[in-house]
Coordinates of C-alpha atoms in Angstrom, one line a residue:
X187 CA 0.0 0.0 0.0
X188 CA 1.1 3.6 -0.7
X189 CA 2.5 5.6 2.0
X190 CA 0.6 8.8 2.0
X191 CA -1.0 11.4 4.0
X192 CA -4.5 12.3 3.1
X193 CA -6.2 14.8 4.5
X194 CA -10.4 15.2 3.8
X195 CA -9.7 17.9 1.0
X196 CA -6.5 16.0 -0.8
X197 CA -7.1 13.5 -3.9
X198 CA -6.8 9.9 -3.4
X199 CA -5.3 8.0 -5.8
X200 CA -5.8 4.0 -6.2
X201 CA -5.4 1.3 -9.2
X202 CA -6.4 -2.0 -9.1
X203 CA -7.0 -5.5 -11.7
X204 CA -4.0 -6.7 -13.3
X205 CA -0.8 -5.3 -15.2
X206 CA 2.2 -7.0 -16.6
X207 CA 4.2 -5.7 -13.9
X208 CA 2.3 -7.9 -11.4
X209 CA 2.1 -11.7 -11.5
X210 CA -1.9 -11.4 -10.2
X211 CA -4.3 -9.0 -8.8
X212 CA -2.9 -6.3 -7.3
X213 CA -4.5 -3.6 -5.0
X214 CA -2.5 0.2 -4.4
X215 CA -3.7 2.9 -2.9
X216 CA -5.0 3.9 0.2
X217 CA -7.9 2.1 1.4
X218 CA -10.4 4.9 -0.5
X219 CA -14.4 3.8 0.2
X220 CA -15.3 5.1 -3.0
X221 CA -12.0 3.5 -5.3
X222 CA -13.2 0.2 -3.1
X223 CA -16.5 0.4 -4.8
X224 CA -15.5 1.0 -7.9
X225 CA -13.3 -2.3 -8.3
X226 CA -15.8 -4.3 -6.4
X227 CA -18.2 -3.0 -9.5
X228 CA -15.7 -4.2 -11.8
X229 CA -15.0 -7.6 -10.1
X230 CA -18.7 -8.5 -10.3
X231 CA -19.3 -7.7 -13.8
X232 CA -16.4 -9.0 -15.4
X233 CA -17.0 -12.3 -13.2
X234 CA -20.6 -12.3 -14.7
X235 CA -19.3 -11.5 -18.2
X236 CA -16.4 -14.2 -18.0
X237 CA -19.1 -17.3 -18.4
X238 CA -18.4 -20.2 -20.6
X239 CA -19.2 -18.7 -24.5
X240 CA -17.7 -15.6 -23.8
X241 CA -15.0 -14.4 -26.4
X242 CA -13.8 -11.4 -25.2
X243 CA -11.8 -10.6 -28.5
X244 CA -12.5 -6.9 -28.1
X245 CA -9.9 -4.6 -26.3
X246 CA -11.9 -2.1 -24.4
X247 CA -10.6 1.4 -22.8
X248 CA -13.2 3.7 -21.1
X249 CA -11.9 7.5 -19.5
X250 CA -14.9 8.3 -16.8
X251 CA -16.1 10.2 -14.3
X252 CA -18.6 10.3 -11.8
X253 CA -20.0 12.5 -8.7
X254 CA -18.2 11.9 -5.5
X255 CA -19.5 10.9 -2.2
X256 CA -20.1 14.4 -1.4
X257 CA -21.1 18.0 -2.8
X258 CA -18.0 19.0 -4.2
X259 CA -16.0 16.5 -5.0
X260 CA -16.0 13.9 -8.3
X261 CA -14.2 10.7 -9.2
X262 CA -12.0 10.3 -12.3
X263 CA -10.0 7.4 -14.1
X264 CA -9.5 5.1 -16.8
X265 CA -10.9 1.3 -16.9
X266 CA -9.2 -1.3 -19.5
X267 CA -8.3 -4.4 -21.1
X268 CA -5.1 -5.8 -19.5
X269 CA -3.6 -8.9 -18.5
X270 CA -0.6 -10.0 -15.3
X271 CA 2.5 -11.2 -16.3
X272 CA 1.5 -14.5 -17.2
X273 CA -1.1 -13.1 -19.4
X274 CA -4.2 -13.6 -17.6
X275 CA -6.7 -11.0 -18.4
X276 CA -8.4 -8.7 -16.2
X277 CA -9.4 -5.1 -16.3
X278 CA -6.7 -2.6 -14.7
X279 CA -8.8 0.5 -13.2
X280 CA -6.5 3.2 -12.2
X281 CA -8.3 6.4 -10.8
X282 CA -8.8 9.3 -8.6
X283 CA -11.2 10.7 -6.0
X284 CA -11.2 14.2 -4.3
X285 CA -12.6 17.8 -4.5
X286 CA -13.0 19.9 -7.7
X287 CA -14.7 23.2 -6.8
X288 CA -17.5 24.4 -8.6
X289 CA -17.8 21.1 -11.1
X290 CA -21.6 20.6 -10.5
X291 CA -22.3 23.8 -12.5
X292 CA -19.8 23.6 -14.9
X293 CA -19.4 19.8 -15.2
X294 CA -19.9 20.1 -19.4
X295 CA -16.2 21.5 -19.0
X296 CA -15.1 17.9 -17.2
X297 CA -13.6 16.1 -19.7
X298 CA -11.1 19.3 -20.6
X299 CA -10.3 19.5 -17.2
X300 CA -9.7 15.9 -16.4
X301 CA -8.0 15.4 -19.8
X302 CA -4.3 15.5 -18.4
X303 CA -5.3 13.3 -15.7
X304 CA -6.7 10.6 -17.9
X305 CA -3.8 10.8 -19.9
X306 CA -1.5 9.9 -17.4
X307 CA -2.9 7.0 -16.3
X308 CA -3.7 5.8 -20.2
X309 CA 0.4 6.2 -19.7
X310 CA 0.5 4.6 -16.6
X311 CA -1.7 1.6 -18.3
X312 CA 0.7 1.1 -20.9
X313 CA 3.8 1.3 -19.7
X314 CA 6.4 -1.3 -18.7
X315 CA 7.4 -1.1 -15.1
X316 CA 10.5 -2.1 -13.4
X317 CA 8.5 -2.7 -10.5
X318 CA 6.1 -2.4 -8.1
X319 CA 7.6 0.3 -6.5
X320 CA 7.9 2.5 -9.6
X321 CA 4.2 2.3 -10.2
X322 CA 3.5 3.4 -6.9
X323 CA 5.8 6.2 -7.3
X324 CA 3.9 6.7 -10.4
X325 CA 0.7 6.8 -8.8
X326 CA 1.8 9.5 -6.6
X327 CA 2.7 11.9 -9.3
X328 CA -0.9 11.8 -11.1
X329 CA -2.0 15.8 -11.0
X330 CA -5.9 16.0 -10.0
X331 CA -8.2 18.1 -12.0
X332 CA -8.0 21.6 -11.5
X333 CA -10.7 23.7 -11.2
X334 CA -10.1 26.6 -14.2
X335 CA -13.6 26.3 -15.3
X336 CA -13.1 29.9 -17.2
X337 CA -9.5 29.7 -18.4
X338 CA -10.8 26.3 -20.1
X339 CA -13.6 26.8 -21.6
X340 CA -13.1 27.3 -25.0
X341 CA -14.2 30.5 -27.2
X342 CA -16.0 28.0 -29.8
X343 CA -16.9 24.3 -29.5
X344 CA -17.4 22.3 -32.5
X345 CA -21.2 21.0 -32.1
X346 CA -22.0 17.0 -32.2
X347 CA -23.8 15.8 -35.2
X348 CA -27.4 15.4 -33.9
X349 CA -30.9 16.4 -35.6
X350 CA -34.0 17.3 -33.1
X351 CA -35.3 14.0 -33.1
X352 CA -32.0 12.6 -31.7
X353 CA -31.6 15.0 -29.1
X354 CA -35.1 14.6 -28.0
X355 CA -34.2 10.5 -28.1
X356 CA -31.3 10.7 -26.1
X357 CA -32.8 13.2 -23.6
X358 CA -35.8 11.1 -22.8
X359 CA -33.7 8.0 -22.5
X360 CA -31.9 9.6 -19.8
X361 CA -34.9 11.1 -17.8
X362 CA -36.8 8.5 -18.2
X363 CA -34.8 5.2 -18.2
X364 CA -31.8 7.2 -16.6
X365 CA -29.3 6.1 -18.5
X366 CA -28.3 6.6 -22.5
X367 CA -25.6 5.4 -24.8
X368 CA -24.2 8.1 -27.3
X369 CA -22.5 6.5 -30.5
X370 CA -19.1 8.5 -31.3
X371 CA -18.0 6.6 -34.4
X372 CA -14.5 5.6 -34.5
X373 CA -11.6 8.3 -33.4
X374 CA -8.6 8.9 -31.6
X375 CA -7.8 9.8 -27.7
X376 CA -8.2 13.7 -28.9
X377 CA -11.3 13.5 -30.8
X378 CA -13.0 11.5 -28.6
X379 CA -12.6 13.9 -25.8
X380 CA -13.3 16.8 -28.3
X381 CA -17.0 15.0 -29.2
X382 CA -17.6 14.0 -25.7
X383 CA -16.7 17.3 -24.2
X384 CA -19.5 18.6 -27.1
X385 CA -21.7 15.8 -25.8
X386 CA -21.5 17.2 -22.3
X387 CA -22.2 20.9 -23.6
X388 CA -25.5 19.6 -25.2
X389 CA -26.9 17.4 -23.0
X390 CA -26.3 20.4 -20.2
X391 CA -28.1 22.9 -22.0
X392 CA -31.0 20.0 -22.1
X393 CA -31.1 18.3 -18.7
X394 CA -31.5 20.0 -15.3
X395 CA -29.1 18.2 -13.0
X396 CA -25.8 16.7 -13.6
X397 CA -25.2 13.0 -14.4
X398 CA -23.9 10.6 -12.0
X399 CA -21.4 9.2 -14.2
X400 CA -20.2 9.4 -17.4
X401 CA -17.8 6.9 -19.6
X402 CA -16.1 7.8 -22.9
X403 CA -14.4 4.6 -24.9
X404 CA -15.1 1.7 -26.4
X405 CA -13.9 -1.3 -27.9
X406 CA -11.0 -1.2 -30.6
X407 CA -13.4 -3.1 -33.2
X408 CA -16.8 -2.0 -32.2
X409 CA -16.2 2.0 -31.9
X410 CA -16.5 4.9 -29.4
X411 CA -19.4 5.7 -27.9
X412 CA -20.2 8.0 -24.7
X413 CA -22.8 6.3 -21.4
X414 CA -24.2 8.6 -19.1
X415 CA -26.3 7.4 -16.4
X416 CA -28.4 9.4 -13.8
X417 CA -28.4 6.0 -11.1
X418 CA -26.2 4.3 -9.4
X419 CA -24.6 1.4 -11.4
X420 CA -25.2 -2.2 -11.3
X421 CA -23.1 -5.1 -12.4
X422 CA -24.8 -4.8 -15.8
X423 CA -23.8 -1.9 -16.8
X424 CA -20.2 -2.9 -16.9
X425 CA -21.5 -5.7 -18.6
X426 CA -22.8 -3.7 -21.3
X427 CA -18.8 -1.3 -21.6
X428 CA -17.4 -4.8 -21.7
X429 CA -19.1 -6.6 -24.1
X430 CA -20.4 -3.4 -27.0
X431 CA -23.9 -4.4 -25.6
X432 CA -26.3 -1.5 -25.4
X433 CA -25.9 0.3 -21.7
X434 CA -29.3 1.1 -21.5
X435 CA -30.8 -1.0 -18.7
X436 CA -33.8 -0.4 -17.3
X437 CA -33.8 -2.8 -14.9
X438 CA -33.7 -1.6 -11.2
X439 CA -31.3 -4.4 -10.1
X440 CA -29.4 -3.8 -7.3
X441 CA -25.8 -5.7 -6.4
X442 CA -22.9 -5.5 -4.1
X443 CA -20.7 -2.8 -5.5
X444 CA -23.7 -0.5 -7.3
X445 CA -22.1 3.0 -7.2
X446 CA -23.3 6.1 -8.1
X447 CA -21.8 8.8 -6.0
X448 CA -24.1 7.7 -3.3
X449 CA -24.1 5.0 -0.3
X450 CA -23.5 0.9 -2.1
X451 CA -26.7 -0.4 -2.8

């Protein structure tokens, strides 16, 4: 476990699943009740997902983010495909959890904020380690958002290619069944975050409240797409990011490791 000193307004900083530079699952970080909940959400999808008849050919990568446990403060990190060093696959999760002032009203400016966060842990994701200790050190060094909601926000933004009746889809999907699935087509790292940060921009000038929690990604085959959900999030939903399923469940299902920005279900 990292050796650091939080105090109740510091970021904490965890990763957990499996990387080469580990021969199994691996846990760092402090012991974070929201980072906990987050890979107990992944354990019990992917353990669901991992039947007899799954392929799994896909490589999936999602960037997120999602309201913290309190007013104030937000979750960010990246999920993906990786394996230990004897190949076994797992997702690694490697992500943050703190205070970023002012994000509820201004949370259509969260993915440019959080991109140089994401960034280094897509880094961190992909890189070869010389050991434990390195990624820890790592760890330490990711930079939290930071909250320059008007130095960021950029003069123009490019608008997402949507007609009326595709907004008013998309809207209603997410009031009413509290959860929506955005297609992206296929791009790059910098695109995607330049048509989800568009995404966010529309979808704030047409909902009331802020999401819960949004992921950005896909699959390397299947394309990018952007999931938002106004609920907490059930085993399903990872399901659904881990196997280019549709994300929108209406079920109200409720498992060990449901998260949401609110208590576990």
């Amino acid at each position: 476990m990292l050796g650091l000193t939080l105090t109740k307004n510091s970021w904490a900083w965890g990763a957990c699943g499996k990387h080469p530079l580990a021969r199994d699952f691996f846990y760092a970080g402090p012991k974070d009740s929201f980072i906990q909940a987050v890979a107990d959400w992944i354990k019990n999808g992917y353990q669901r997902l991992t039947q007899p008849g799954w392929t799994g050919k896909d490589f999936f990568s999602w960037r997120f983010w999602a309201r913290g446990q309190k007013k104030g403060f937000l979750s960010c990190g990246v999920i993906r495909d990786s394996s230990d060093s004897i190949g076994r696959p797992f997702p690694l999760m490697i992500m943050g959890s703190g205070p970023l002032k002012g994000w509820e009203e201004q949370w259509d400016l969260v993915p440019l904020v959080c991109e140089e966060t994401w960034a280094h842990m897509e880094y961190m994701a992909a890189r070869r380690f010389d050991g434990f200790d390195q990624f820890e050190k790592d760890l330490k060094l990711i930079k939290p958002p930071s909250p320059r909601w008007s130095d960021i926000r950029p003069e123009t933004q490019a608008s997402p290619s949507c007609n009326l009746t595709d907004l008013s889809r998309i809207t209603a999907a997410l009031i009413n069944d509290m959860s929506v699935t955005i297609t992206m087509g296929n791009a790059s790292s910098t695109d995607l975050n330049q048509q989800a940060g568009a995404w966010h921009l529309l979808l704030k000038e047409n909902i009331k409240y802020a999401p819960s929690s949004v992921f950005m990604g896909g699959g390397s085959s299947s394309g990018s797409y952007m999931a938002v959900f106004s609920r907490a999030l059930v085993a399903k939903d990872f399901m659904g990011l881990w196997s280019g399923a549709s994300i929108q469940n209406k079920s109200s299902e409720s498992v060990p490791g449901a998260i949401g920005g609110h208590e576990l279900q």
